mmCIF file of C-alpha atoms in Angstrom:
data_model
loop_
_atom_site.group_PDB
_atom_site.id
_atom_site.type_symbol
_atom_site.label_atom_id
_atom_site.label_comp_id
_atom_site.label_asym_id
_atom_site.label_seq_id
_atom_site.Cartn_x
_atom_site.Cartn_y
_atom_site.Cartn_z
ATOM 1 C CA MET P 878 116.686 96.016 63.022
ATOM 2 C CA SER P 879 119.363 96.630 65.268
ATOM 3 C CA THR P 880 116.849 98.093 68.060
ATOM 4 C CA LYS P 881 115.422 94.728 68.875
ATOM 5 C CA PRO P 882 118.260 92.810 70.362
ATOM 6 C CA LYS P 883 119.140 96.192 72.259
ATOM 7 C CA LEU P 884 115.817 96.520 73.454
ATOM 8 C CA ALA P 885 115.339 92.908 74.674
ATOM 9 C CA GLU P 886 118.835 93.287 76.521
ATOM 10 C CA LYS P 887 117.595 96.422 78.492
ATOM 11 C CA ASN P 888 114.418 94.819 79.141
ATOM 12 C CA GLY P 889 116.677 91.877 80.243
ATOM 13 C CA THR P 890 118.540 94.054 82.360
ATOM 14 C CA ILE P 891 115.848 95.970 84.054
ATOM 15 C CA LYS P 892 113.935 92.574 84.560
ATOM 16 C CA ALA P 893 116.968 91.102 86.683
ATOM 17 C CA LYS P 894 117.322 94.465 88.614
ATOM 18 C CA GLU P 895 113.601 94.276 89.543
ATOM 19 C CA LEU P 896 113.717 90.619 90.481
ATOM 20 C CA SER P 897 116.894 91.204 92.576
ATOM 21 C CA VAL P 898 116.317 93.360 96.008
ATOM 22 C CA TRP P 899 114.579 90.435 97.641
ATOM 23 C CA THR P 900 116.303 87.474 95.966
ATOM 24 C CA ARG P 901 119.917 89.286 96.322
ATOM 25 C CA ALA P 902 119.349 89.960 99.692
ATOM 26 C CA ILE P 903 118.595 86.152 100.778
ATOM 27 C CA THR P 904 121.425 85.096 98.155
ATOM 28 C CA ALA P 905 124.925 84.924 99.498
ATOM 29 C CA ASN P 906 127.806 87.373 98.079
ATOM 30 C CA SER P 907 125.248 89.082 95.969
ATOM 31 C CA GLU P 908 126.334 92.069 93.994
ATOM 32 C CA TRP P 909 125.195 95.480 95.072
ATOM 33 C CA PRO P 910 126.086 98.160 92.714
ATOM 34 C CA ASP P 911 123.625 100.520 94.324
ATOM 35 C CA LYS P 912 125.019 101.344 97.803
ATOM 36 C CA ASP P 913 121.607 102.899 99.297
ATOM 37 C CA GLU P 914 119.864 99.615 98.366
ATOM 38 C CA PHE P 915 122.182 97.386 100.323
ATOM 39 C CA LEU P 916 121.673 99.961 103.236
ATOM 40 C CA ASP P 917 117.783 99.863 102.890
ATOM 41 C CA VAL P 918 117.986 95.930 103.352
ATOM 42 C CA ILE P 919 120.235 96.471 106.424
ATOM 43 C CA TYR P 920 117.829 98.984 107.535
ATOM 44 C CA TRP P 921 114.713 96.983 107.188
ATOM 45 C CA SER P 922 116.184 93.745 108.285
ATOM 46 C CA ARG P 923 117.119 95.582 111.549
ATOM 47 C CA GLN P 924 113.761 96.852 112.107
ATOM 48 C CA VAL P 925 111.985 93.371 111.661
ATOM 49 C CA LEU P 926 114.539 91.814 113.665
ATOM 50 C CA GLY P 927 113.887 94.380 116.403
ATOM 51 C CA ILE P 928 110.090 93.642 116.465
ATOM 52 C CA ILE P 929 110.695 89.837 116.410
ATOM 53 C CA LEU P 930 113.206 90.064 119.202
ATOM 54 C CA GLY P 931 110.636 92.327 121.398
ATOM 55 C CA ILE P 932 107.960 89.714 120.676
ATOM 56 C CA ILE P 933 110.261 87.010 121.932
ATOM 57 C CA TRP P 934 111.639 88.946 124.996
ATOM 58 C CA GLY P 935 107.901 89.689 125.925
ATOM 59 C CA ILE P 936 106.695 86.364 125.857
ATOM 60 C CA PHE P 937 109.632 84.544 127.585
ATOM 61 C CA PRO P 938 109.709 86.980 129.676
ATOM 62 C CA LEU P 939 113.444 88.349 129.530
ATOM 63 C CA LYS P 940 113.554 91.261 132.003
ATOM 64 C CA GLY P 941 116.242 93.888 133.143
ATOM 65 C CA PHE P 942 119.391 94.782 131.964
ATOM 66 C CA LEU P 943 119.998 91.154 130.502
ATOM 67 C CA GLY P 944 116.948 91.811 128.105
ATOM 68 C CA LEU P 945 118.687 95.092 127.040
ATOM 69 C CA ALA P 946 122.230 93.732 126.712
ATOM 70 C CA LEU P 947 121.214 90.565 124.620
ATOM 71 C CA PHE P 948 119.180 92.680 122.378
ATOM 72 C CA PHE P 949 122.182 94.871 121.551
ATOM 73 C CA ILE P 950 124.739 91.893 121.313
ATOM 74 C CA ILE P 951 121.963 89.806 118.949
ATOM 75 C CA ASN P 952 120.888 92.474 116.544
ATOM 76 C CA ALA P 953 124.545 93.920 116.166
ATOM 77 C CA GLY P 954 125.970 90.329 115.985
ATOM 78 C CA ILE P 955 123.153 88.901 113.381
ATOM 79 C CA LEU P 956 123.708 91.966 110.955
ATOM 80 C CA TYR P 957 127.183 91.923 111.345
ATOM 81 C CA PHE P 958 127.342 88.124 110.401
ATOM 82 C CA TYR P 959 125.094 89.043 107.579
ATOM 83 C CA PHE P 960 127.075 91.807 105.880
ATOM 84 C CA SER P 961 130.526 90.633 106.598
ATOM 85 C CA ASN P 962 130.016 86.721 106.271
ATOM 86 C CA PHE P 963 127.007 86.229 104.123
ATOM 87 C CA GLN P 964 126.983 89.117 101.862
ATOM 88 C CA CYS P 965 130.645 89.469 102.469
ATOM 89 C CA VAL P 966 130.511 93.244 101.244
ATOM 90 C CA ASP P 967 133.436 95.530 101.428
ATOM 91 C CA GLU P 968 132.951 97.450 104.721
ATOM 92 C CA GLU P 969 135.117 100.297 103.957
ATOM 93 C CA GLU P 970 133.027 101.270 100.967
ATOM 94 C CA TYR P 971 130.262 101.836 103.252
ATOM 95 C CA GLY P 972 132.441 103.875 105.701
ATOM 96 C CA GLY P 973 133.368 101.012 107.909
ATOM 97 C CA PRO P 974 131.462 98.388 109.721
ATOM 98 C CA TRP P 975 130.401 101.124 112.516
ATOM 99 C CA GLU P 976 128.349 102.889 109.749
ATOM 100 C CA LEU P 977 126.884 99.570 108.731
ATOM 101 C CA THR P 978 126.155 98.990 112.423
ATOM 102 C CA LYS P 979 124.437 102.374 113.025
ATOM 103 C CA GLU P 980 122.262 101.833 110.076
ATOM 104 C CA GLY P 981 118.694 102.042 111.605
ATOM 105 C CA PHE P 982 119.849 101.222 114.993
ATOM 106 C CA MET P 983 118.014 103.607 117.037
ATOM 107 C CA THR P 984 114.568 103.091 115.037
ATOM 108 C CA SER P 985 114.988 99.407 115.557
ATOM 109 C CA PHE P 986 115.736 99.521 119.350
ATOM 110 C CA ALA P 987 112.556 101.785 119.735
ATOM 111 C CA GLY P 988 110.625 99.575 118.102
ATOM 112 C CA PHE P 989 112.062 96.552 120.318
ATOM 113 C CA LEU P 990 111.153 98.363 123.464
ATOM 114 C CA VAL P 991 107.775 98.988 122.261
ATOM 115 C CA THR P 992 107.042 95.444 121.327
ATOM 116 C CA TRP P 993 108.716 94.237 124.347
ATOM 117 C CA ILE P 994 106.950 96.445 126.922
ATOM 118 C CA ILE P 995 103.241 95.919 125.090
ATOM 119 C CA ILE P 996 103.642 92.052 124.961
ATOM 120 C CA TYR P 997 105.244 92.077 128.638
ATOM 121 C CA THR P 998 102.662 94.265 129.900
ATOM 122 C CA GLY P 999 99.782 92.170 128.178
ATOM 123 C CA LEU P 1000 101.183 88.851 129.303
ATOM 124 C CA HIS P 1001 102.996 89.065 132.472
ATOM 125 C CA TYR P 1002 101.360 91.780 134.630
ATOM 126 C CA GLU P 1003 98.346 91.913 136.377
ATOM 127 C CA PRO P 1004 97.488 95.660 137.823
ATOM 128 C CA ASP P 1005 96.082 95.985 141.314
ATOM 129 C CA ASP P 1006 92.615 96.934 141.298
ATOM 130 C CA THR P 1007 93.087 99.946 143.937
ATOM 131 C CA LEU P 1008 92.796 102.755 141.319
ATOM 132 C CA MET U 279 95.979 97.599 130.312
ATOM 133 C CA TRP U 280 96.401 96.081 126.584
ATOM 134 C CA ALA U 281 93.853 98.348 125.757
ATOM 135 C CA ASP U 282 96.015 101.500 126.819
ATOM 136 C CA THR U 283 98.736 100.531 124.850
ATOM 137 C CA LEU U 284 97.410 99.614 121.877
ATOM 138 C CA LEU U 285 95.759 102.995 122.014
ATOM 139 C CA ILE U 286 99.059 104.788 122.645
ATOM 140 C CA VAL U 287 100.256 102.912 119.507
ATOM 141 C CA PHE U 288 97.487 103.822 117.222
ATOM 142 C CA ILE U 289 97.503 107.425 118.460
ATOM 143 C CA SER U 290 101.062 107.784 117.637
ATOM 144 C CA ILE U 291 100.418 106.021 114.112
ATOM 145 C CA CYS U 292 97.809 108.749 113.443
ATOM 146 C CA THR U 293 100.007 111.472 114.819
ATOM 147 C CA ALA U 294 102.819 110.116 112.659
ATOM 148 C CA LEU U 295 100.707 110.048 109.496
ATOM 149 C CA LEU U 296 98.766 113.689 110.285
ATOM 150 C CA GLY U 297 102.098 115.149 110.731
ATOM 151 C CA GLU U 298 103.655 113.527 107.674
ATOM 152 C CA GLY U 299 100.212 114.758 105.760
ATOM 153 C CA LEU U 300 100.604 118.319 106.740
ATOM 154 C CA THR U 301 104.226 118.541 106.119
ATOM 155 C CA TRP U 302 103.344 117.334 102.593
ATOM 156 C CA LEU U 303 100.784 119.706 102.204
ATOM 157 C CA MET U 304 103.049 122.710 103.325
ATOM 158 C CA VAL U 305 106.338 121.488 102.228
ATOM 159 C CA TYR U 306 106.933 118.321 100.270
ATOM 160 C CA ARG U 307 104.801 119.158 97.562
ATOM 161 C CA THR U 308 105.842 122.776 96.877
ATOM 162 C CA GLU U 309 107.918 123.014 93.570
ATOM 163 C CA ARG U 310 110.459 124.936 95.564
ATOM 164 C CA TYR U 311 111.136 122.284 98.021
ATOM 165 C CA GLN U 312 111.530 119.467 95.393
ATOM 166 C CA LYS U 313 113.835 121.304 93.371
ATOM 167 C CA LEU U 314 116.020 122.314 96.244
ATOM 168 C CA LYS U 315 115.928 118.727 97.278
ATOM 169 C CA THR U 316 116.791 117.415 93.859
ATOM 170 C CA GLU U 317 119.717 119.815 93.696
ATOM 171 C CA VAL U 318 121.188 118.945 97.162
ATOM 172 C CA GLU U 319 121.266 115.303 96.591
ATOM 173 C CA LYS U 320 122.758 115.917 93.478
ATOM 174 C CA GLN U 321 125.402 117.872 94.858
ATOM 175 C CA SER U 322 125.809 115.744 97.939
ATOM 176 C CA LYS U 323 126.596 112.830 95.425
ATOM 177 C CA LYS U 324 128.846 114.829 93.462
ATOM 178 C CA LEU U 325 130.865 116.076 96.214
ATOM 179 C CA GLU U 326 131.131 112.607 97.642
ATOM 180 C CA LYS U 327 132.396 111.317 94.563
ATOM 181 C CA ARG U 328 134.861 114.189 94.185
ATOM 182 C CA LYS U 329 136.185 113.764 97.839
ATOM 183 C CA GLU U 330 136.508 110.210 97.210
ATOM 184 C CA THR U 331 138.717 110.744 94.214
ATOM 185 C CA HIS U 332 140.497 113.753 95.246
ATOM 186 C CA GLY U 333 140.080 113.667 98.993
ATOM 187 C CA ASP U 334 143.937 113.540 99.850
ATOM 188 C CA THR U 335 145.184 115.051 97.122
ATOM 189 C CA LEU U 336 147.651 118.509 97.710
ATOM 190 C CA ASP U 337 146.434 120.099 94.461
ATOM 191 C CA LYS U 338 145.481 123.501 95.377
ATOM 192 C CA GLN U 339 142.801 123.686 92.624
ATOM 193 C CA GLN U 340 141.084 120.577 93.653
ATOM 194 C CA LYS U 341 140.426 121.539 97.103
ATOM 195 C CA LYS U 342 139.403 125.058 95.954
ATOM 196 C CA LYS U 343 137.121 123.446 93.795
ATOM 197 C CA ILE U 344 135.603 120.997 96.666
ATOM 198 C CA GLU U 345 135.357 124.095 99.065
ATOM 199 C CA ARG U 346 133.424 125.825 96.625
ATOM 200 C CA GLU U 347 131.016 122.895 96.053
ATOM 201 C CA GLU U 348 130.803 122.776 99.844
ATOM 202 C CA ASP U 349 130.010 126.370 100.274
ATOM 203 C CA ARG U 350 127.199 125.777 97.280
ATOM 204 C CA LEU U 351 125.619 122.799 98.876
ATOM 205 C CA LYS U 352 125.674 124.540 102.565
ATOM 206 C CA HIS U 353 123.975 127.423 101.155
ATOM 207 C CA ASN U 354 121.202 125.255 99.416
ATOM 208 C CA ASN U 355 120.937 123.245 102.784
ATOM 209 C CA ARG U 356 120.412 126.324 104.609
ATOM 210 C CA ASP U 357 117.590 127.144 102.094
ATOM 211 C CA LEU U 358 116.173 123.840 102.556
ATOM 212 C CA SER U 359 115.760 124.092 106.305
ATOM 213 C CA PHE U 360 114.553 127.403 105.757
ATOM 214 C CA VAL U 361 111.480 126.082 103.793
ATOM 215 C CA LYS U 362 110.951 123.443 106.208
ATOM 216 C CA MET U 363 110.919 125.720 109.339
ATOM 217 C CA LYS U 364 107.789 127.484 109.010
ATOM 218 C CA SER U 365 105.741 124.651 108.560
ATOM 219 C CA MET U 366 107.670 122.633 111.465
ATOM 220 C CA PHE U 367 106.854 125.357 113.613
ATOM 221 C CA ALA U 368 103.072 125.480 112.904
ATOM 222 C CA ILE U 369 102.969 121.585 112.941
ATOM 223 C CA GLY U 370 105.163 121.799 116.503
ATOM 224 C CA PHE U 371 102.458 124.157 117.947
ATOM 225 C CA ALA U 372 99.657 121.855 116.840
ATOM 226 C CA PHE U 373 101.468 118.905 118.124
ATOM 227 C CA THR U 374 102.169 120.233 121.378
ATOM 228 C CA ALA U 375 98.486 121.017 121.806
ATOM 229 C CA LEU U 376 97.611 117.569 121.125
ATOM 230 C CA LEU U 377 100.301 116.247 123.222
ATOM 231 C CA GLY U 378 98.638 118.300 126.191
ATOM 232 C CA MET U 379 95.249 117.078 125.600
ATOM 233 C CA PHE U 380 96.619 113.182 125.502
ATOM 234 C CA ASN U 381 98.817 114.122 128.749
ATOM 235 C CA SER U 382 95.499 115.375 130.541
ATOM 236 C CA ILE U 383 93.702 112.183 129.352
ATOM 237 C CA PHE U 384 96.283 110.001 130.470
ATOM 238 C CA ASP U 385 97.197 111.878 133.700
ATOM 239 C CA GLY U 386 98.312 109.683 136.645
ATOM 240 C CA ARG U 387 97.523 106.532 134.783
ATOM 241 C CA VAL U 388 100.090 103.597 134.241
ATOM 242 C CA VAL U 389 99.872 102.566 130.917
ATOM 243 C CA ALA U 390 102.243 99.873 131.021
ATOM 244 C CA ARG U 391 104.699 97.764 133.067
ATOM 245 C CA LEU U 392 108.378 98.291 131.958
ATOM 246 C CA PRO U 393 110.451 94.786 131.903
ATOM 247 C CA PHE U 394 113.339 96.995 132.968
ATOM 248 C CA GLN U 395 114.226 99.737 135.336
ATOM 249 C CA PRO U 396 115.005 102.826 133.575
ATOM 250 C CA LEU U 397 118.241 104.849 134.148
ATOM 251 C CA THR U 398 117.620 107.592 136.609
ATOM 252 C CA TRP U 399 117.962 110.492 134.235
ATOM 253 C CA ILE U 400 115.101 108.764 131.984
ATOM 254 C CA GLN U 401 112.832 108.101 135.136
ATOM 255 C CA GLY U 402 111.654 111.763 135.097
ATOM 256 C CA LEU U 403 110.306 110.819 132.004
ATOM 257 C CA SER U 404 108.745 107.070 132.284
ATOM 258 C CA HIS U 405 107.200 108.062 135.622
ATOM 259 C CA ARG U 406 106.354 111.441 134.854
ATOM 260 C CA ASN U 407 102.761 112.458 136.719
ATOM 261 C CA LEU U 408 102.934 109.059 138.067
ATOM 262 C CA PRO U 409 102.002 108.160 141.937
ATOM 263 C CA GLY U 410 104.156 106.110 144.020
ATOM 264 C CA GLU U 411 107.940 105.202 143.999
ATOM 265 C CA ASP U 412 107.496 102.293 141.497
ATOM 266 C CA TYR U 413 109.792 102.892 138.589
ATOM 267 C CA TYR U 414 108.521 99.955 136.689
ATOM 268 C CA ASP U 415 105.600 101.667 135.930
ATOM 269 C CA CYS U 416 105.306 103.528 132.709
ATOM 270 C CA SER U 417 103.904 106.890 132.148
ATOM 271 C CA PHE U 418 101.867 107.743 128.654
ATOM 272 C CA ILE U 419 104.563 110.204 127.644
ATOM 273 C CA PHE U 420 107.403 107.564 127.464
ATOM 274 C CA LEU U 421 105.689 104.954 125.568
ATOM 275 C CA TYR U 422 104.275 107.647 123.216
ATOM 276 C CA ILE U 423 107.794 108.844 122.399
ATOM 277 C CA LEU U 424 109.226 105.392 122.020
ATOM 278 C CA CYS U 425 106.350 104.778 119.265
ATOM 279 C CA THR U 426 106.731 107.987 117.778
ATOM 280 C CA MET U 427 110.783 107.386 117.304
ATOM 281 C CA SER U 428 109.898 103.869 115.492
ATOM 282 C CA ILE U 429 106.782 104.858 113.574
ATOM 283 C CA ARG U 430 107.386 108.127 112.286
ATOM 284 C CA GLN U 431 110.850 107.491 110.926
ATOM 285 C CA ASN U 432 109.715 104.171 109.217
ATOM 286 C CA ILE U 433 106.678 105.976 107.961
ATOM 287 C CA GLN U 434 108.879 108.615 106.589
ATOM 288 C CA LYS U 435 111.180 105.928 104.894
ATOM 289 C CA VAL U 436 108.248 104.127 103.421
ATOM 290 C CA LEU U 437 106.632 107.330 101.921
ATOM 291 C CA GLY U 438 109.951 108.421 100.517
ATOM 292 C CA PHE U 439 110.123 111.616 102.811
ATOM 293 C CA ALA U 440 113.494 110.761 104.784
ATOM 294 C CA PRO U 441 116.441 112.929 103.695
ATOM 295 C CA SER U 442 118.673 110.696 101.426
ATOM 296 C CA ARG U 443 121.886 109.444 102.986
ATOM 297 C CA ALA U 444 124.189 111.191 100.896
ATOM 298 C CA ALA U 445 122.505 114.525 101.911
ATOM 299 C CA SER U 446 122.477 113.540 105.512
ATOM 300 C CA LYS U 447 126.035 112.472 105.257
ATOM 301 C CA GLN U 448 127.225 115.630 103.772
ATOM 302 C CA SER U 449 125.302 117.983 105.685
ATOM 303 C CA ASN U 450 126.724 116.204 109.083
ATOM 304 C CA SER U 451 130.025 116.577 107.928
ATOM 305 C CA LEU U 452 129.559 120.165 107.261
ATOM 306 C CA PHE U 453 128.260 120.824 110.324
ATOM 307 C CA GLY U 454 131.114 118.992 112.205
ATOM 308 C CA PRO U 455 133.850 118.809 109.973
ATOM 309 C CA ALA U 456 136.412 115.850 110.816
ATOM 310 C CA PRO U 457 139.353 116.941 112.337
ATOM 311 C CA GLY U 458 142.200 117.772 109.525
ATOM 312 C CA GLN U 459 139.895 117.948 106.663
ATOM 313 C CA PHE U 460 140.716 121.385 105.754
ATOM 314 C CA LYS U 461 144.366 121.234 106.390
#
């Protein structure tokens, strides 16, 4: 008899946990008992952001050092705002803001460069037909 | 020109999948690797926790325990990289041959136009085997490396083959301990 409520309780917590990664990611001040889960959210948001920025920069088109610098500032800035002001996590738990900023940065940068180069080449460059 | 760039993206997706597939066949699915991996992860987490609670302690016994665990972890990490190494060599050779083939297909061909001028030490890569002095031209190898950098890591992450954060953090600190850590 006593197992029923226990089971229900257990199912309840499992369900809450299953629901959560997405919902928690877009809800302010969420709880993150599993550090890796939050780092994954940071990682994947950074990848998506990198590709979106690459597409925008390519369509616009932004060029040169300005494009690269703006990417660094916006990518680091948005994610910094996300984890410090939106989610309000204790940065020290993750080894400081630098560790969180490093998470997935290089991969995101590579993804950004690829999309930027491809879209820019496709939309704004006409090769001369000398070859 | 779009066709070339998309073809390169496609090639790097294929090679990344092929590489991961081969590594899975030769390494990831073996019992030894799985055992070592879970062991390293478990130990890394344990060590991290122990360092957090006893990191600044002057207690000699705790320090000794931490050092002993670090040694064990180091040992397991070495075993793990040894298991990986053999297949890495095989895959490395196969990929060098493949890359050589693609290089000759795209030899001297401008595959894309860069929206920025690369730094001088990258120009050797971004302008490899290309005629002329226009450094905005992009060679096959540069785009391929960029694609691989982003695609391979993401594929590893999606498939769950990427090394866990705790393990890589611990192995980093083992190979380059923070100054004053063992005072």
